[in-house]
PDB file of C-alpha atoms in Angstrom:
ATOM      1  CA  UNK A 594      93.214 -24.904  60.063  1.00  0.00           C
ATOM      2  CA  UNK A 595      93.576 -28.689  59.919  1.00  0.00           C
ATOM      3  CA  UNK A 596      96.788 -30.459  58.987  1.00  0.00           C
ATOM      4  CA  UNK A 597      94.932 -33.629  57.922  1.00  0.00           C
ATOM      5  CA  UNK A 598      96.075 -35.138  54.639  1.00  0.00           C
ATOM      6  CA  UNK A 599      95.191 -37.849  52.191  1.00  0.00           C
ATOM      7  CA  UNK A 600      97.325 -40.953  51.852  1.00  0.00           C
ATOM      8  CA  UNK A 601      97.763 -40.196  48.134  1.00  0.00           C
ATOM      9  CA  UNK A 602     101.457 -40.008  47.142  1.00  0.00           C
ATOM     10  CA  UNK A 603     102.598 -42.361  49.938  1.00  0.00           C
ATOM     11  CA  UNK A 604     105.443 -44.575  48.738  1.00  0.00           C
ATOM     12  CA  UNK A 605     106.609 -48.024  49.880  1.00  0.00           C
ATOM     13  CA  UNK A 606     110.152 -49.281  49.184  1.00  0.00           C
ATOM     14  CA  UNK A 607     112.055 -52.491  49.872  1.00  0.00           C
ATOM     15  CA  UNK A 608     115.854 -52.850  50.017  1.00  0.00           C
ATOM     16  CA  UNK A 609     117.188 -54.995  47.174  1.00  0.00           C
ATOM     17  CA  UNK A 610     120.621 -56.412  47.966  1.00  0.00           C
ATOM     18  CA  UNK A 611     120.788 -58.302  44.648  1.00  0.00           C
ATOM     19  CA  UNK A 612     121.293 -55.136  42.594  1.00  0.00           C
ATOM     20  CA  UNK A 613     124.801 -54.272  41.361  1.00  0.00           C
ATOM     21  CA  UNK A 614     124.541 -51.286  43.688  1.00  0.00           C
ATOM     22  CA  UNK A 615     122.123 -52.327  46.482  1.00  0.00           C
ATOM     23  CA  UNK A 616     119.358 -49.769  46.966  1.00  0.00           C
ATOM     24  CA  UNK A 617     115.747 -49.210  47.928  1.00  0.00           C
ATOM     25  CA  UNK A 618     113.348 -50.202  45.147  1.00  0.00           C
ATOM     26  CA  UNK A 619     109.881 -48.633  44.916  1.00  0.00           C
ATOM     27  CA  UNK A 620     106.998 -51.098  45.119  1.00  0.00           C
ATOM     28  CA  UNK A 621     104.725 -50.474  42.134  1.00  0.00           C
ATOM     29  CA  UNK A 622     101.036 -49.617  42.243  1.00  0.00           C
ATOM     30  CA  UNK A 623     100.565 -49.500  46.008  1.00  0.00           C
ATOM     31  CA  UNK A 624      96.917 -48.912  46.919  1.00  0.00           C
ATOM     32  CA  UNK A 625      97.037 -49.109  50.740  1.00  0.00           C
ATOM     33  CA  UNK A 626      99.689 -49.074  53.466  1.00  0.00           C
ATOM     34  CA  UNK A 627      99.132 -50.118  57.095  1.00  0.00           C
ATOM     35  CA  UNK A 628     102.344 -49.237  58.970  1.00  0.00           C
ATOM     36  CA  UNK A 629     101.348 -51.525  61.830  1.00  0.00           C
ATOM     37  CA  UNK A 630     101.042 -50.911  65.508  1.00  0.00           C
ATOM     38  CA  UNK A 631     103.558 -51.476  68.232  1.00  0.00           C
ATOM     39  CA  UNK A 632     102.547 -52.891  71.600  1.00  0.00           C
ATOM     40  CA  UNK A 633     104.443 -52.785  74.878  1.00  0.00           C
ATOM     41  CA  UNK A 634     104.472 -55.607  77.392  1.00  0.00           C
ATOM     42  CA  UNK A 635     103.585 -54.954  80.995  1.00  0.00           C
ATOM     43  CA  UNK A 636     105.619 -57.062  83.396  1.00  0.00           C
ATOM     44  CA  UNK A 637     104.261 -57.734  86.837  1.00  0.00           C
ATOM     45  CA  UNK A 638     106.656 -56.748  89.616  1.00  0.00           C
ATOM     46  CA  UNK A 639     104.393 -57.275  92.640  1.00  0.00           C
ATOM     47  CA  UNK A 640     106.168 -58.305  95.832  1.00  0.00           C
ATOM     48  CA  UNK A 641     105.229 -59.231  99.391  1.00  0.00           C
ATOM     49  CA  UNK A 642     105.236 -55.591 100.501  1.00  0.00           C
ATOM     50  CA  UNK A 643     103.626 -53.951  97.480  1.00  0.00           C
ATOM     51  CA  UNK A 644     101.805 -50.847  98.784  1.00  0.00           C
ATOM     52  CA  UNK A 645      98.096 -51.246  99.537  1.00  0.00           C
ATOM     53  CA  UNK A 646      98.008 -54.924  98.501  1.00  0.00           C
ATOM     54  CA  UNK A 647      98.101 -53.701  94.902  1.00  0.00           C
ATOM     55  CA  UNK A 648      99.815 -55.308  91.943  1.00  0.00           C
ATOM     56  CA  UNK A 649     102.750 -53.373  90.548  1.00  0.00           C
ATOM     57  CA  UNK A 650     103.993 -53.351  86.970  1.00  0.00           C
ATOM     58  CA  UNK A 651     107.049 -52.214  85.079  1.00  0.00           C
ATOM     59  CA  UNK A 652     107.424 -51.496  81.377  1.00  0.00           C
ATOM     60  CA  UNK A 653     108.395 -54.528  79.317  1.00  0.00           C
ATOM     61  CA  UNK A 654     109.680 -54.980  75.798  1.00  0.00           C
ATOM     62  CA  UNK A 655     108.071 -53.386  72.754  1.00  0.00           C
ATOM     63  CA  UNK A 656     106.856 -55.606  69.926  1.00  0.00           C
ATOM     64  CA  UNK A 657     106.921 -53.619  66.683  1.00  0.00           C
ATOM     65  CA  UNK A 658     104.144 -55.831  65.320  1.00  0.00           C
ATOM     66  CA  UNK A 659     103.139 -56.425  61.739  1.00  0.00           C
ATOM     67  CA  UNK A 660     102.648 -54.039  58.853  1.00  0.00           C
ATOM     68  CA  UNK A 661     101.082 -54.620  55.464  1.00  0.00           C
ATOM     69  CA  UNK A 662     100.520 -53.049  52.097  1.00  0.00           C
ATOM     70  CA  UNK A 663      98.263 -53.775  49.155  1.00  0.00           C
ATOM     71  CA  UNK A 664      99.122 -53.521  45.483  1.00  0.00           C
ATOM     72  CA  UNK A 665      97.543 -53.890  42.078  1.00  0.00           C
ATOM     73  CA  UNK A 666      99.080 -57.284  41.357  1.00  0.00           C
ATOM     74  CA  UNK A 667     100.776 -57.716  37.995  1.00  0.00           C
ATOM     75  CA  UNK A 668     102.182 -61.265  37.717  1.00  0.00           C
ATOM     76  CA  UNK A 669     105.827 -61.268  36.619  1.00  0.00           C
ATOM     77  CA  UNK A 670     106.271 -57.511  37.096  1.00  0.00           C
ATOM     78  CA  UNK A 671     109.444 -56.157  38.747  1.00  0.00           C
ATOM     79  CA  UNK A 672     107.420 -55.604  41.953  1.00  0.00           C
ATOM     80  CA  UNK A 673     106.078 -59.182  41.888  1.00  0.00           C
ATOM     81  CA  UNK A 674     109.575 -60.569  41.323  1.00  0.00           C
ATOM     82  CA  UNK A 675     111.078 -58.471  44.143  1.00  0.00           C
ATOM     83  CA  UNK A 676     108.390 -59.483  46.642  1.00  0.00           C
ATOM     84  CA  UNK A 677     108.602 -63.174  45.697  1.00  0.00           C
ATOM     85  CA  UNK A 678     112.421 -63.157  45.929  1.00  0.00           C
ATOM     86  CA  UNK A 679     112.503 -61.493  49.356  1.00  0.00           C
ATOM     87  CA  UNK A 680     109.627 -63.682  50.613  1.00  0.00           C
ATOM     88  CA  UNK A 681     111.195 -66.937  49.404  1.00  0.00           C
ATOM     89  CA  UNK A 682     114.619 -66.201  50.919  1.00  0.00           C
ATOM     90  CA  UNK A 683     113.045 -65.324  54.272  1.00  0.00           C
ATOM     91  CA  UNK A 684     115.643 -62.622  54.750  1.00  0.00           C
ATOM     92  CA  UNK A 685     115.089 -59.591  56.925  1.00  0.00           C
ATOM     93  CA  UNK A 686     115.581 -56.439  54.862  1.00  0.00           C
ATOM     94  CA  UNK A 687     114.901 -52.736  55.231  1.00  0.00           C
ATOM     95  CA  UNK A 688     111.471 -51.410  54.298  1.00  0.00           C
ATOM     96  CA  UNK A 689     110.675 -47.722  53.989  1.00  0.00           C
ATOM     97  CA  UNK A 690     107.447 -45.740  53.857  1.00  0.00           C
ATOM     98  CA  UNK A 691     107.515 -42.151  52.637  1.00  0.00           C
ATOM     99  CA  UNK A 692     104.407 -40.162  53.517  1.00  0.00           C
ATOM    100  CA  UNK A 693     102.930 -37.307  51.451  1.00  0.00           C
ATOM    101  CA  UNK A 694     104.506 -34.667  53.734  1.00  0.00           C
ATOM    102  CA  UNK A 695     107.957 -36.281  53.157  1.00  0.00           C
ATOM    103  CA  UNK A 696     108.142 -37.759  56.683  1.00  0.00           C
ATOM    104  CA  UNK A 697     109.644 -41.217  56.325  1.00  0.00           C
ATOM    105  CA  UNK A 698     109.959 -44.349  58.466  1.00  0.00           C
ATOM    106  CA  UNK A 699     112.464 -47.154  57.870  1.00  0.00           C
ATOM    107  CA  UNK A 700     112.452 -50.535  59.597  1.00  0.00           C
ATOM    108  CA  UNK A 701     113.822 -54.065  59.241  1.00  0.00           C
ATOM    109  CA  UNK A 702     111.182 -56.650  58.358  1.00  0.00           C
ATOM    110  CA  UNK A 703     110.519 -60.088  56.915  1.00  0.00           C
ATOM    111  CA  UNK A 704     107.783 -60.644  54.373  1.00  0.00           C
ATOM    112  CA  UNK A 705     105.528 -63.192  56.077  1.00  0.00           C
ATOM    113  CA  UNK A 706     102.651 -63.307  53.611  1.00  0.00           C
ATOM    114  CA  UNK A 707     101.960 -62.657  49.928  1.00  0.00           C
ATOM    115  CA  UNK A 708      98.256 -63.216  49.299  1.00  0.00           C
ATOM    116  CA  UNK A 709      96.889 -62.700  45.786  1.00  0.00           C
ATOM    117  CA  UNK A 710      93.263 -62.099  44.829  1.00  0.00           C
ATOM    118  CA  UNK A 711      92.153 -62.804  41.252  1.00  0.00           C
ATOM    119  CA  UNK A 712      88.458 -61.909  40.809  1.00  0.00           C
ATOM    120  CA  UNK A 713      86.645 -62.531  37.549  1.00  0.00           C
ATOM    121  CA  UNK A 714      85.238 -58.988  37.308  1.00  0.00           C
ATOM    122  CA  UNK A 715      87.706 -56.673  39.072  1.00  0.00           C
ATOM    123  CA  UNK A 716      91.410 -55.883  39.206  1.00  0.00           C
ATOM    124  CA  UNK A 717      93.885 -58.432  40.552  1.00  0.00           C
ATOM    125  CA  UNK A 718      95.365 -57.400  43.891  1.00  0.00           C
ATOM    126  CA  UNK A 719      97.825 -58.709  46.456  1.00  0.00           C
ATOM    127  CA  UNK A 720      98.282 -58.087  50.161  1.00  0.00           C
ATOM    128  CA  UNK A 721     101.823 -58.281  51.509  1.00  0.00           C
ATOM    129  CA  UNK A 722     102.269 -58.840  55.261  1.00  0.00           C
ATOM    130  CA  UNK A 723     105.549 -58.016  56.969  1.00  0.00           C
ATOM    131  CA  UNK A 724     106.809 -58.718  60.474  1.00  0.00           C
ATOM    132  CA  UNK A 725     108.791 -55.782  61.816  1.00  0.00           C
ATOM    133  CA  UNK A 726     111.991 -56.508  63.736  1.00  0.00           C
ATOM    134  CA  UNK A 727     113.715 -54.015  66.004  1.00  0.00           C
ATOM    135  CA  UNK A 728     113.183 -50.281  66.095  1.00  0.00           C
ATOM    136  CA  UNK A 729     111.953 -47.767  63.546  1.00  0.00           C
ATOM    137  CA  UNK A 730     114.000 -44.848  62.234  1.00  0.00           C
ATOM    138  CA  UNK A 731     112.174 -41.634  61.369  1.00  0.00           C
ATOM    139  CA  UNK A 732     113.587 -38.903  59.134  1.00  0.00           C
ATOM    140  CA  UNK A 733     112.557 -36.653  56.261  1.00  0.00           C
ATOM    141  CA  UNK A 734     112.938 -37.437  52.561  1.00  0.00           C
ATOM    142  CA  UNK A 735     115.073 -34.995  50.596  1.00  0.00           C
TER     143      UNK A 735
END
């Protein structure tokens, strides 16, 4: 039997340090989450006596890459205000995705883009791009 699941019930949260008691705040009306993809560098380590005249490589640093999420954009909503505030300060804060099976990933990131779309005959949406910094932490939501 498959363990495949829908993305429905996935949650996205951003740390809000401006609250009286700092905490994660749920982003409202999320319609899509792209956790991003990490890539690892490959560093050439070839030397004069590399076996068989072949290039040799060693593992390099990992770039955690960029993630993004899309929302139904509501101008002036608590979600809009949170995203604008974090984007405008340029601060790196914790972001957290909770998946439908309660697996959860937390990472530090900067919001690098907040692109709104306002069509005449459809819902208003926004895409938020984030640049992940450092490593991810995986756990399970209570």
